[in-house]
mmCIF file of C-alpha atoms and ligand atoms in Angstrom:
data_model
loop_
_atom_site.group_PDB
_atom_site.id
_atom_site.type_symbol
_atom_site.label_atom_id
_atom_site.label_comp_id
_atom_site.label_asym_id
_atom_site.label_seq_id
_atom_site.Cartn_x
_atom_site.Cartn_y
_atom_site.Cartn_z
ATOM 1 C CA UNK A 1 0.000 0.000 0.000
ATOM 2 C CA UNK A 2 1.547 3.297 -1.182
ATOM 3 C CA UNK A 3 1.888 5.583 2.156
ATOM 4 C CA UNK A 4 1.203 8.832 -0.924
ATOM 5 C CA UNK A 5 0.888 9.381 -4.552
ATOM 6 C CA UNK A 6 3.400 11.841 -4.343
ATOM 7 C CA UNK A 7 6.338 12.750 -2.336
ATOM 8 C CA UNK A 8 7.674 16.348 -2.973
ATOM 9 C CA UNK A 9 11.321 16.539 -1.622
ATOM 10 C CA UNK A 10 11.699 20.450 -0.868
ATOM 11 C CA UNK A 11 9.860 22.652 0.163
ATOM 12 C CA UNK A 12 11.120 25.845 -1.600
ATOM 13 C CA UNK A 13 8.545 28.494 -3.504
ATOM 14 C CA UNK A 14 9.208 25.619 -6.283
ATOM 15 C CA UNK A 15 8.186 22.214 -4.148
ATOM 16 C CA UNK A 16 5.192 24.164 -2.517
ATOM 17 C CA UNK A 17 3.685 25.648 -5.602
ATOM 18 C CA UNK A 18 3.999 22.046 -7.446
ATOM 19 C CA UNK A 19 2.435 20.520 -3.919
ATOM 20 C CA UNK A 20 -0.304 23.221 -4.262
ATOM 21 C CA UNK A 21 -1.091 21.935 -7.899
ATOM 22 C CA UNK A 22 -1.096 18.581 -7.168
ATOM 23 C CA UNK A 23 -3.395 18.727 -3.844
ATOM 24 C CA UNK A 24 -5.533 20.572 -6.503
ATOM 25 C CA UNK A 25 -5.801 17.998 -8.797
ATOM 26 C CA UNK A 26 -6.368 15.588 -6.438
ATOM 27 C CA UNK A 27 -3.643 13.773 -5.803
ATOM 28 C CA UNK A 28 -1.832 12.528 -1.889
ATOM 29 C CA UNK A 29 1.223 14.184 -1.074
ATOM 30 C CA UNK A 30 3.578 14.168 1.571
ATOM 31 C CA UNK A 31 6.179 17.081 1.613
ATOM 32 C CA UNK A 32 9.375 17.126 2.937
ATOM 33 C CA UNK A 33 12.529 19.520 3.781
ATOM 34 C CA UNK A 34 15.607 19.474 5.367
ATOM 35 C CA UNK A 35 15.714 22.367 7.437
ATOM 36 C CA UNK A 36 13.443 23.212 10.077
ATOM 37 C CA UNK A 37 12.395 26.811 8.937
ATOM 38 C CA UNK A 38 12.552 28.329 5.266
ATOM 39 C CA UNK A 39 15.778 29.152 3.951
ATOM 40 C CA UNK A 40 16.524 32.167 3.252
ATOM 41 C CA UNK A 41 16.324 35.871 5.216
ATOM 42 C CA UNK A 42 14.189 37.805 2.563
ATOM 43 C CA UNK A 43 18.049 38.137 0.008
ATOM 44 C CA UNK A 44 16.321 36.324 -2.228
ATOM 45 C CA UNK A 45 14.345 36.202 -5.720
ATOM 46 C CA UNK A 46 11.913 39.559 -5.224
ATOM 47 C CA UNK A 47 10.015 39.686 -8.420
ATOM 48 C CA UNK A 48 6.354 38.121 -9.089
ATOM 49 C CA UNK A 49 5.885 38.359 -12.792
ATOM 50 C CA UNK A 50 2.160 38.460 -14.712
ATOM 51 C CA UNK A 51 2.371 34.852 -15.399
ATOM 52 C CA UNK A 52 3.511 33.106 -12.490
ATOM 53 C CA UNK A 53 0.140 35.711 -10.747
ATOM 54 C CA UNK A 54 -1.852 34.150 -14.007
ATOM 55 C CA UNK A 55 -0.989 30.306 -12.524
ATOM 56 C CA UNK A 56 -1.863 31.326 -8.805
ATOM 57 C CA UNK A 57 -5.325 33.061 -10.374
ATOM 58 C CA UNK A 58 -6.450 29.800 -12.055
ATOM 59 C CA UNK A 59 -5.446 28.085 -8.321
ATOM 60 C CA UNK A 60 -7.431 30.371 -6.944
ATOM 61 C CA UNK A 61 -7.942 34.125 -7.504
ATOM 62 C CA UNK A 62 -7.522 34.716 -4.057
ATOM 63 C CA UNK A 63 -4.415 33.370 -3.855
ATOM 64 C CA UNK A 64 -3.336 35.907 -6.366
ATOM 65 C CA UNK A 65 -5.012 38.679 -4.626
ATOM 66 C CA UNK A 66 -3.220 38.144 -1.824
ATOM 67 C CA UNK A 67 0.205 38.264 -3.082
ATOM 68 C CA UNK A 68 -1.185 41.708 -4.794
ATOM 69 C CA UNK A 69 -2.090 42.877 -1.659
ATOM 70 C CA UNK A 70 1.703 42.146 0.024
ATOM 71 C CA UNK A 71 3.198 43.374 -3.097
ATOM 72 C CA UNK A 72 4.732 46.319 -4.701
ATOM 73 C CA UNK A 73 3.544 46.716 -8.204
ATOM 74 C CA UNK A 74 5.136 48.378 -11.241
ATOM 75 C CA UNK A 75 3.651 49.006 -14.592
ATOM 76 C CA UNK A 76 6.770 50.648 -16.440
ATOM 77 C CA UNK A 77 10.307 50.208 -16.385
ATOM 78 C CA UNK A 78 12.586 53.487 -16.712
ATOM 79 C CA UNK A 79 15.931 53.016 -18.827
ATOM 80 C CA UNK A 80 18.764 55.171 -18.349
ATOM 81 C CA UNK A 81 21.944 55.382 -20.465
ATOM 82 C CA UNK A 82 24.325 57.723 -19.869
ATOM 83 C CA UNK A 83 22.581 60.062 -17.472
ATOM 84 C CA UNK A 84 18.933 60.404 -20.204
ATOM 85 C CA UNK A 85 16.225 58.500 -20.002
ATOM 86 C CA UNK A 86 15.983 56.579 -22.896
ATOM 87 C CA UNK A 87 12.714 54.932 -22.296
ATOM 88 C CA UNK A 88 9.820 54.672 -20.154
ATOM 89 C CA UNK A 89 6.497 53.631 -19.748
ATOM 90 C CA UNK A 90 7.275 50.074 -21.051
ATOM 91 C CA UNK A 91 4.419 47.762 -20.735
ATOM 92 C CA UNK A 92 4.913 45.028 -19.287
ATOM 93 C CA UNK A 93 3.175 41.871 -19.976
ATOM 94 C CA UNK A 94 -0.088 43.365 -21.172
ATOM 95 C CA UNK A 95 -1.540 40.066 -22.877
ATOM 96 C CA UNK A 96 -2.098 39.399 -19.072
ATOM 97 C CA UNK A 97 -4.997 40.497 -16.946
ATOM 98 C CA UNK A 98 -1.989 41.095 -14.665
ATOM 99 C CA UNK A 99 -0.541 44.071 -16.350
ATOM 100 C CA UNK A 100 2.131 45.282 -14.251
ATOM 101 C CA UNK A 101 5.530 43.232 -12.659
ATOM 102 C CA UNK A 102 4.804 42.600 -8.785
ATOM 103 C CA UNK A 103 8.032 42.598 -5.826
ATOM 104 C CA UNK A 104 7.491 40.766 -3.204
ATOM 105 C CA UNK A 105 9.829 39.182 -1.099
ATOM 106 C CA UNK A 106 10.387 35.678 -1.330
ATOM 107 C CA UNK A 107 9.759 34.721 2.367
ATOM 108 C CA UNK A 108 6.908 36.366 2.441
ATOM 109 C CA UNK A 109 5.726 34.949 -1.001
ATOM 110 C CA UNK A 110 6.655 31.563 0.669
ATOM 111 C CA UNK A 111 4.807 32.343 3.770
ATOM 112 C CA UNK A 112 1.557 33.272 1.259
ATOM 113 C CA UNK A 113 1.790 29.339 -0.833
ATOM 114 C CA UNK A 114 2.804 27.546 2.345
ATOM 115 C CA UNK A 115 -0.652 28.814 4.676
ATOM 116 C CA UNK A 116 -2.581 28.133 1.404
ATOM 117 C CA UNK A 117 -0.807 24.312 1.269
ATOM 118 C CA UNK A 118 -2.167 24.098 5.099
ATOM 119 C CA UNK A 119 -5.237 25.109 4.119
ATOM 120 C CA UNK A 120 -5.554 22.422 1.771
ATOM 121 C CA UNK A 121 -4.799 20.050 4.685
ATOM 122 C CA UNK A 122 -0.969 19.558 4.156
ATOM 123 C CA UNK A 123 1.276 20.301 6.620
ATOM 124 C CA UNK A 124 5.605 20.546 5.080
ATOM 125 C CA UNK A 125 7.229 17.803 7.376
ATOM 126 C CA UNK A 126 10.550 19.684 8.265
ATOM 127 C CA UNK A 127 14.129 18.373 9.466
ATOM 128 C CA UNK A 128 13.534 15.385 7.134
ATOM 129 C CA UNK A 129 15.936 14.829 4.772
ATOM 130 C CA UNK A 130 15.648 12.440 1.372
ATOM 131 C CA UNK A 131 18.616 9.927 1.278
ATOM 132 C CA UNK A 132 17.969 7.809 -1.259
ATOM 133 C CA UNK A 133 15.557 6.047 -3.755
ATOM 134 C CA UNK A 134 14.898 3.760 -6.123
ATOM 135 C CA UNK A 135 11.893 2.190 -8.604
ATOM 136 C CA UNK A 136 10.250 -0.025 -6.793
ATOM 137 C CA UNK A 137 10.807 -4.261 -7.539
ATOM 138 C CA UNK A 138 7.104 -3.853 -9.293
ATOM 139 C CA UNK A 139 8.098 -1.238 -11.147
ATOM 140 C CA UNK A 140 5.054 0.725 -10.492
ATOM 141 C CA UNK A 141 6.208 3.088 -8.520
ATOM 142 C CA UNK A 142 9.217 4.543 -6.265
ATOM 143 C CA UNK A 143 10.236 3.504 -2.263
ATOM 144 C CA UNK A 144 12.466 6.632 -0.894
ATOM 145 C CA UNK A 145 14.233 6.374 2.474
ATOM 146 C CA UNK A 146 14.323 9.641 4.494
ATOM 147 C CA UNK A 147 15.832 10.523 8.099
ATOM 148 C CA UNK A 148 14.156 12.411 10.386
ATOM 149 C CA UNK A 149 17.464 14.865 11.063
ATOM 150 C CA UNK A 150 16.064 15.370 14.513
ATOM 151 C CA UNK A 151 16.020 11.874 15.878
ATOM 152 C CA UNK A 152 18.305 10.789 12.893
ATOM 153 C CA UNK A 153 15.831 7.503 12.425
ATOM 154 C CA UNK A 154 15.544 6.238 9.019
ATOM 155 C CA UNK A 155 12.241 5.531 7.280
ATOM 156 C CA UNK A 156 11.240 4.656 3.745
ATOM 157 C CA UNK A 157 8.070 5.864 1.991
ATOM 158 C CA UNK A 158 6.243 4.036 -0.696
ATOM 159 C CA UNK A 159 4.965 6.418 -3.346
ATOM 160 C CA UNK A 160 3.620 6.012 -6.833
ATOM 161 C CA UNK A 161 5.930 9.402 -7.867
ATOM 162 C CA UNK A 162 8.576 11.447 -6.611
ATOM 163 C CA UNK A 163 9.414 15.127 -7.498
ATOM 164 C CA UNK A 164 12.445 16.286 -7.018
ATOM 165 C CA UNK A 165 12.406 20.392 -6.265
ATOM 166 C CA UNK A 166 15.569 19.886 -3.896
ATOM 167 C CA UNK A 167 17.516 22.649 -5.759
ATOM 168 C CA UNK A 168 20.174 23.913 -7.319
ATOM 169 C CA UNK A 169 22.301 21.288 -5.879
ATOM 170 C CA UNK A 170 19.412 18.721 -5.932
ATOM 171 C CA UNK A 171 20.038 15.155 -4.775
ATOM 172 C CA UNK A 172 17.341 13.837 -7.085
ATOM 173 C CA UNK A 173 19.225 15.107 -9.891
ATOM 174 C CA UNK A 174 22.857 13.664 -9.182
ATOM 175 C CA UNK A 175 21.205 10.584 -8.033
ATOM 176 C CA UNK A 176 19.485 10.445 -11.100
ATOM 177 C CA UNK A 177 22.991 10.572 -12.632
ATOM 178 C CA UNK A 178 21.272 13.562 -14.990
ATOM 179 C CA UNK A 179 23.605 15.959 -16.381
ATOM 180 C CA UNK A 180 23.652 20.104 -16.313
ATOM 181 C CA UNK A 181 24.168 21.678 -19.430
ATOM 182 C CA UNK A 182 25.972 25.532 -19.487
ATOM 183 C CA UNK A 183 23.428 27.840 -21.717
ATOM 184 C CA UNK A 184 25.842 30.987 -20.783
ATOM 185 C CA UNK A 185 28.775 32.099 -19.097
ATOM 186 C CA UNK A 186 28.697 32.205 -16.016
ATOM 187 C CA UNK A 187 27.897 35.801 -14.695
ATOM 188 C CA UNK A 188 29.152 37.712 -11.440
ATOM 189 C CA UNK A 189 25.879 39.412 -9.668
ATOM 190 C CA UNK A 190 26.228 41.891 -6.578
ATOM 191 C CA UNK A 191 22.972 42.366 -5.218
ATOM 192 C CA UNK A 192 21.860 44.778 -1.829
ATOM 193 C CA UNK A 193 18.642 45.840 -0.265
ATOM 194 C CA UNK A 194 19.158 49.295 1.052
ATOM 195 C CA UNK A 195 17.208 52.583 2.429
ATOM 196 C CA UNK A 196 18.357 55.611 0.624
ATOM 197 C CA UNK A 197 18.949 58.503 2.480
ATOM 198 C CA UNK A 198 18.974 60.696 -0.816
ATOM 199 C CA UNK A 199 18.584 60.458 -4.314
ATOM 200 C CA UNK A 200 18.370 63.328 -7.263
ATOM 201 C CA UNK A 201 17.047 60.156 -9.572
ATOM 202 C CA UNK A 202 13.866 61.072 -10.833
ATOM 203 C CA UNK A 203 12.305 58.001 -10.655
ATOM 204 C CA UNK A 204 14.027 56.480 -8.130
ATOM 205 C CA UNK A 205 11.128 54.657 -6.733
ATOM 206 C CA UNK A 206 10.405 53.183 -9.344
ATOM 207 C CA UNK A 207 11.751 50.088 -11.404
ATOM 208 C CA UNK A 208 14.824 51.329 -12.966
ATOM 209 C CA UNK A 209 17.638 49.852 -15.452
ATOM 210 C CA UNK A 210 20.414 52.189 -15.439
ATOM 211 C CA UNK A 211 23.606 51.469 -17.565
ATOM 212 C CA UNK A 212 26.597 53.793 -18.719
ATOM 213 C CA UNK A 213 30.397 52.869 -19.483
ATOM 214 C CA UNK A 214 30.894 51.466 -15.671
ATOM 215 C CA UNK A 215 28.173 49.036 -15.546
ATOM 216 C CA UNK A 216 24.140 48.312 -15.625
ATOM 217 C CA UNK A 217 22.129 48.824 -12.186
ATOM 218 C CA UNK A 218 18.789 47.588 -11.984
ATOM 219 C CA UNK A 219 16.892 49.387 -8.811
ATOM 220 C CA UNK A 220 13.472 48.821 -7.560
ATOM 221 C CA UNK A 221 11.362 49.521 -4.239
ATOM 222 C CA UNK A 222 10.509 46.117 -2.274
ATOM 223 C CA UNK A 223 8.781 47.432 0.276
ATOM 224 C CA UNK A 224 9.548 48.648 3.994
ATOM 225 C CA UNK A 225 11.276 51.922 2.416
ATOM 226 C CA UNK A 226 14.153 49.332 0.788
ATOM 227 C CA UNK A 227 15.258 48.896 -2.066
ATOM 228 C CA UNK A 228 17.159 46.343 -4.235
ATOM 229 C CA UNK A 229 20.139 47.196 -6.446
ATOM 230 C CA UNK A 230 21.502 44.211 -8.382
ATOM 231 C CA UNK A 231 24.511 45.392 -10.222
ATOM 232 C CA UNK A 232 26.204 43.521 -13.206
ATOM 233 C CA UNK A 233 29.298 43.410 -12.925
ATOM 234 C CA UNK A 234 31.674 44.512 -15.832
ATOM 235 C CA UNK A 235 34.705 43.729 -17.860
ATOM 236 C CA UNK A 236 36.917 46.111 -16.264
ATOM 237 C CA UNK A 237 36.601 44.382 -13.115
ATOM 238 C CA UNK A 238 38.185 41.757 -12.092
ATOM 239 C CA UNK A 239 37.258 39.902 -9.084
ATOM 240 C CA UNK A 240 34.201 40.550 -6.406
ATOM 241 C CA UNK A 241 33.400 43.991 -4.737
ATOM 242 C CA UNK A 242 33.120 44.276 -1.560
ATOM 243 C CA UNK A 243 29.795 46.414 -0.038
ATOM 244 C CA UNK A 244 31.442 50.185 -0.113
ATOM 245 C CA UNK A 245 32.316 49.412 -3.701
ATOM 246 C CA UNK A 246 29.563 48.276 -5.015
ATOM 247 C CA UNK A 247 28.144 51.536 -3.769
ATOM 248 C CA UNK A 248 31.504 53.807 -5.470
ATOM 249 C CA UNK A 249 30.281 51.880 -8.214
ATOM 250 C CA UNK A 250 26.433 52.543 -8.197
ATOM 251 C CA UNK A 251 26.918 56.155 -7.817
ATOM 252 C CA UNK A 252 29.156 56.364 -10.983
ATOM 253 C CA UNK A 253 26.466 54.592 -12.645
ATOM 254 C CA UNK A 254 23.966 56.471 -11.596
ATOM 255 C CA UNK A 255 25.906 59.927 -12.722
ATOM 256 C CA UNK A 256 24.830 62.929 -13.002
ATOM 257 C CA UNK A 257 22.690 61.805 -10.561
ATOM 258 C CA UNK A 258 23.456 61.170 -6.833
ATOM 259 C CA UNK A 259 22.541 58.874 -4.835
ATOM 260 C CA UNK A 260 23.586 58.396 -0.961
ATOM 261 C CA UNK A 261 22.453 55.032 1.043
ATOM 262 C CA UNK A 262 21.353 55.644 4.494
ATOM 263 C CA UNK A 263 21.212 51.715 5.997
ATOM 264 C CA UNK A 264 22.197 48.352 3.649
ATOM 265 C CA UNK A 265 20.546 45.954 4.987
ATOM 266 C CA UNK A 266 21.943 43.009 3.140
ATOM 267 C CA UNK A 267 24.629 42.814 0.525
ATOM 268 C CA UNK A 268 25.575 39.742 -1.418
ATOM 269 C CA UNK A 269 27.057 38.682 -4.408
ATOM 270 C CA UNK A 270 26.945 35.415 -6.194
ATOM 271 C CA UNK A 271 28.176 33.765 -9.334
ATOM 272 C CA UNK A 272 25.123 32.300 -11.374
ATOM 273 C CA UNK A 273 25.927 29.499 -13.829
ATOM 274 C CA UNK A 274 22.728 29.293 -16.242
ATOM 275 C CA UNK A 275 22.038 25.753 -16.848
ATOM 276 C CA UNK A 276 19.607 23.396 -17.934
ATOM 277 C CA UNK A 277 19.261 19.534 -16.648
ATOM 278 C CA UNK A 278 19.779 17.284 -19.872
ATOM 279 C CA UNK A 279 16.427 15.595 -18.699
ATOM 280 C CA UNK A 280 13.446 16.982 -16.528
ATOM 281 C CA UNK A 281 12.455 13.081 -15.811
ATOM 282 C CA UNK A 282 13.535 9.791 -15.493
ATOM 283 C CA UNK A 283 10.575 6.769 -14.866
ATOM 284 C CA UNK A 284 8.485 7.949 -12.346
ATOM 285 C CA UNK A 285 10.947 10.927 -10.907
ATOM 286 C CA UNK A 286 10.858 14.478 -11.792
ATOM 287 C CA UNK A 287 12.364 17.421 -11.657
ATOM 288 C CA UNK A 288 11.176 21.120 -11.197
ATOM 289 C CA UNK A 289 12.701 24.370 -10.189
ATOM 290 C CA UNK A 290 16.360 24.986 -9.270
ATOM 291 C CA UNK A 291 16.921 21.613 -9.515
ATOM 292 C CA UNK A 292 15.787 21.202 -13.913
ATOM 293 C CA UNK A 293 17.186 24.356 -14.029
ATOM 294 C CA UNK A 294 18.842 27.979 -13.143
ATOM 295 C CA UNK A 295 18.865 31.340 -14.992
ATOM 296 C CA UNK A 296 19.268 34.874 -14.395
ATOM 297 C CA UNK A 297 17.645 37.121 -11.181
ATOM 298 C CA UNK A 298 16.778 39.203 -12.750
ATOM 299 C CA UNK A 299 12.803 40.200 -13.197
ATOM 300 C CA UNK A 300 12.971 36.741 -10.993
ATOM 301 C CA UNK A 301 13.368 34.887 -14.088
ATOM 302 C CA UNK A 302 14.859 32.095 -12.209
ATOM 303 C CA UNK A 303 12.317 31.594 -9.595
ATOM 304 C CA UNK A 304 9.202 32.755 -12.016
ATOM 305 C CA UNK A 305 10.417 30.065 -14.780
ATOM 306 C CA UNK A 306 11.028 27.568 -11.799
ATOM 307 C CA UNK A 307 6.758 28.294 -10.823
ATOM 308 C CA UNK A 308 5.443 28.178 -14.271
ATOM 309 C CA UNK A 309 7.307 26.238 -16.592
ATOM 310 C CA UNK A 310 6.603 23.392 -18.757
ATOM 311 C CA UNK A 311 7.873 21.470 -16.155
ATOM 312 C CA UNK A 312 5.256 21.944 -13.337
ATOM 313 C CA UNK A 313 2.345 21.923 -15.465
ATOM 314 C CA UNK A 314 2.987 18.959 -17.838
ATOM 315 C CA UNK A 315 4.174 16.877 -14.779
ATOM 316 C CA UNK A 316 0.797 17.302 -13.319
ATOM 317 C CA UNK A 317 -0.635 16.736 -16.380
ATOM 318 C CA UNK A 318 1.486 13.867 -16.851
ATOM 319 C CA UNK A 319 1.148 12.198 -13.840
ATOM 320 C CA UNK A 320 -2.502 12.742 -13.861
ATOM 321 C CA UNK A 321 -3.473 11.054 -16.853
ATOM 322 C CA UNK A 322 -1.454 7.754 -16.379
ATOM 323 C CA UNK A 323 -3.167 6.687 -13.804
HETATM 324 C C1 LIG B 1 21.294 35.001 -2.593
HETATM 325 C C2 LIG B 1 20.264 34.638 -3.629
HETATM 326 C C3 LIG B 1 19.637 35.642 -4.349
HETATM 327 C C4 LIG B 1 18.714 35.324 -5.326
HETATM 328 N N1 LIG B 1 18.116 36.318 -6.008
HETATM 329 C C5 LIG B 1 17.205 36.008 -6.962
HETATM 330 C C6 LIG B 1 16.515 37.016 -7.683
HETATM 331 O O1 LIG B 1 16.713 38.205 -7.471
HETATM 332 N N2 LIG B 1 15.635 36.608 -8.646
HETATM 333 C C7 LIG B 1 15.368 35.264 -8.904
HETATM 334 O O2 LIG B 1 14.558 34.919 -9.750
HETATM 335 N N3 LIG B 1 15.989 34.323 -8.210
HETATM 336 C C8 LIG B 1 16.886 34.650 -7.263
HETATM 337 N N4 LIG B 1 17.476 33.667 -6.567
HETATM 338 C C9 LIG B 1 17.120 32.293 -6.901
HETATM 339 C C10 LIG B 1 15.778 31.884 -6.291
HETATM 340 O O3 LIG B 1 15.828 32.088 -4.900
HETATM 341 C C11 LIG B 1 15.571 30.426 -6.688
HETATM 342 O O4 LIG B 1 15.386 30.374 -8.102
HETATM 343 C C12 LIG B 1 14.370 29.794 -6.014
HETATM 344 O O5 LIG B 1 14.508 29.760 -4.607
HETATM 345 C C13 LIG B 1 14.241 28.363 -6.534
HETATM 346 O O6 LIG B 1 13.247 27.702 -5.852
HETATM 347 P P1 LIG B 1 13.275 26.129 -5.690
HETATM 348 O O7 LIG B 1 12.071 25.811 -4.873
HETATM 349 O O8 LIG B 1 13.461 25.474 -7.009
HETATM 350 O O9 LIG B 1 14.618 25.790 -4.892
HETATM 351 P P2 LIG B 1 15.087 26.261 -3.452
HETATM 352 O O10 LIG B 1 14.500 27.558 -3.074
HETATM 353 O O11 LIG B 1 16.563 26.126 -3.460
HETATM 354 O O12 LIG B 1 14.468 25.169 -2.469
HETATM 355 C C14 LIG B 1 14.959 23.847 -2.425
HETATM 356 C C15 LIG B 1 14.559 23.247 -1.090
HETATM 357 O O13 LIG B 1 14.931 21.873 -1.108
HETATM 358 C C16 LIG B 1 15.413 21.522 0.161
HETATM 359 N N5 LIG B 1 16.269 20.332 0.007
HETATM 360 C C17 LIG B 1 17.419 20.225 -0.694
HETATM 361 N N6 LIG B 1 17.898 18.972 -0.624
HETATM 362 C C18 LIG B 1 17.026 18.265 0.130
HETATM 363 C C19 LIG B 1 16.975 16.903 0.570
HETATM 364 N N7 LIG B 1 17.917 16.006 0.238
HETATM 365 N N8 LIG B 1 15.941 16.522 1.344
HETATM 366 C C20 LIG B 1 14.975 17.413 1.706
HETATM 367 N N9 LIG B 1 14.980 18.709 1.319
HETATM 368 C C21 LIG B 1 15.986 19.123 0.539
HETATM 369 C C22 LIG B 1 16.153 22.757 0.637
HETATM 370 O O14 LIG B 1 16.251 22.775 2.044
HETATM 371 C C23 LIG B 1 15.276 23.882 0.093
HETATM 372 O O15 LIG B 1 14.325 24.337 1.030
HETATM 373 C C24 LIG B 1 18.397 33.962 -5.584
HETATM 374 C C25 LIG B 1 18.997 32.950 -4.841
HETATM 375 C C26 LIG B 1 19.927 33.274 -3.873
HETATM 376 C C27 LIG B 1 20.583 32.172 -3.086
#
């Protein structure tokens, strides 16, 4: 007797949107994660884009309403290049009901999809780690041993599927034995949520790309008066910055304009290697999210494309009509 249809190992944005879909189409999950809160402190993916609101309205409007309602919203995008404003105004996504880009951060987006997974009457069993799996002797279906990382006791779970949304550095995946392919160099991003004290930007609460000789800044509000400045790093530099010069460096972009930061409230920088897994499935394992796949922050491409790709929608689909 299978103890779920479904085991979900992760319980990022990822693993709890694709548990959300699946309690919707009626299916028994369990859900799992190896640490006992969220990752995460906010210095995260920040951006809620028209489509990924599109998939939570045909969830359930409200769910989409809500993460308006927590949001920041933007209709336009302002470009600067070399101190003009060379456009403006940009609409963005306007084949969607959703006509404007929507920050958010992603703890509290994850706070939003995990109360609606409770609601549905599926609690994320935390400090429980997957070890291992394989297909099942029948071959109609998967056992998967997990510890409880608490207790450290060892139990395996009989389920007719497993999803793997473990990310980037997914133990599905390598267990799998399922290659990463490189789809671009990798690329050196400094990132920081900050309060400014003062800025002679005109727009500067708005969603900004700003790029001259020393680099491209993308600023936009995220709410509690800060803001978050993810800076591209150029050619001419070699190496990382550290905090106060990614700041030198913002305010040359920003030129003429000024710009002075009164707190910084987190700074980080991280190389991204864009990469797609050579296969999203294998039998009756999948893969979704950070795990099938990684791309750029920015607009939250990684973590929007990670909610609504083919991935997440034709594995429901999938696993729902071979049954
Ligand atoms: C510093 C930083 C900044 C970022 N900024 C942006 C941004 O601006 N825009 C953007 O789009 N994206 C950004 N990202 C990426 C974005 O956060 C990810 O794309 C998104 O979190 C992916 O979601 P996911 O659910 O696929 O994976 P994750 O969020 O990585 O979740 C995977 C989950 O699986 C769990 N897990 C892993 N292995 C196991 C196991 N063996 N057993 C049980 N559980 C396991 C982990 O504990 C984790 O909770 C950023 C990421 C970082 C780290």
């Amino acid at each position: 007797m299978l103890d779920a249809d479904i085991l979900v190992v992760g319980a990022g944005p990822v693993g709890v949107f694709t548990a959300i879909l699946l309690v919707k189409f009626g299916f028994k999950i369990r859900i799992i994660d190896q640490y006992p809160e969220p990752i995460g402190n906010g210095s995260q993916a920040c951006c809620v884009n028209s489509r990924t609101l599109e998939f939570l309205h045909s969830i359930d409007p409200a769910l989409a309403q809500e993460v308006l309602l927590a949001a920041t919203t933007f209709t336009h995008t302002y470009w600067y290049r070399n101190g003009a404003l060379i456009m403006q105004k940009i609409p963005i996504q306007s084949d969607s009901r959703f006509t404007h880009t929507t920050h958010l951060q992603q703890s509290r987006y994850m706070e939003i999809l995990t109360a609606h997974l409770a609601c549905q009457g599926v609690h994320i069993e935390r400090s429980t780690r997957l070890v291992d799996f394989e297909g099942r002797f029948e071959g109609d279906g998967v056992s998967a041993m997990i510890e409880d990382l608490e207790t450290s006791a060892t139990s395996t779970v009989e389920i007719a599927y497993l999803i793997g949304a473990d990310g980037i550095k997914s133990v599905t995946r390598m267990r799998l034995g399922i290659s990463i392919k490189d789809i671009c160099p990798t690329m050196s991003w400094h990132m920081m949520d900050a309060i400014i004290g003062h800025s002679t930007l005109p727009t500067i609460g708005e969603r900004n790309r700003i790029e001259n000789k020393y680099g491209t800044v993308h600023s936009v509000a995220i709410g509690g008066g800060f803001h978050r400045f993810s800076l591209h790093i150029c050619s001419d530099i070699t190496g990382d910055l550290g905090q106060e010069e990614m700041i030198e460096r913002i305010k040359l972009i920003v030129l003429p304009f000024e710009i002075e930061f009164k707190t910084v409230d987190r700074f980080f920088r991280y190389n991204l290697n864009h990469f797609v897994a050579e296969e999203f499935s294998q039998d009756r394992v999948f893969l979704v999210g950070d795990a099938a796949h990684n791309f750029s922050p920015i607009c939250g491409l990684s973590l929007n494309t990670g909610l609504a790709d083919r991935s997440v929608g034709s594995l429901c689909f999938a696993v729902s009509t071979s049954e």
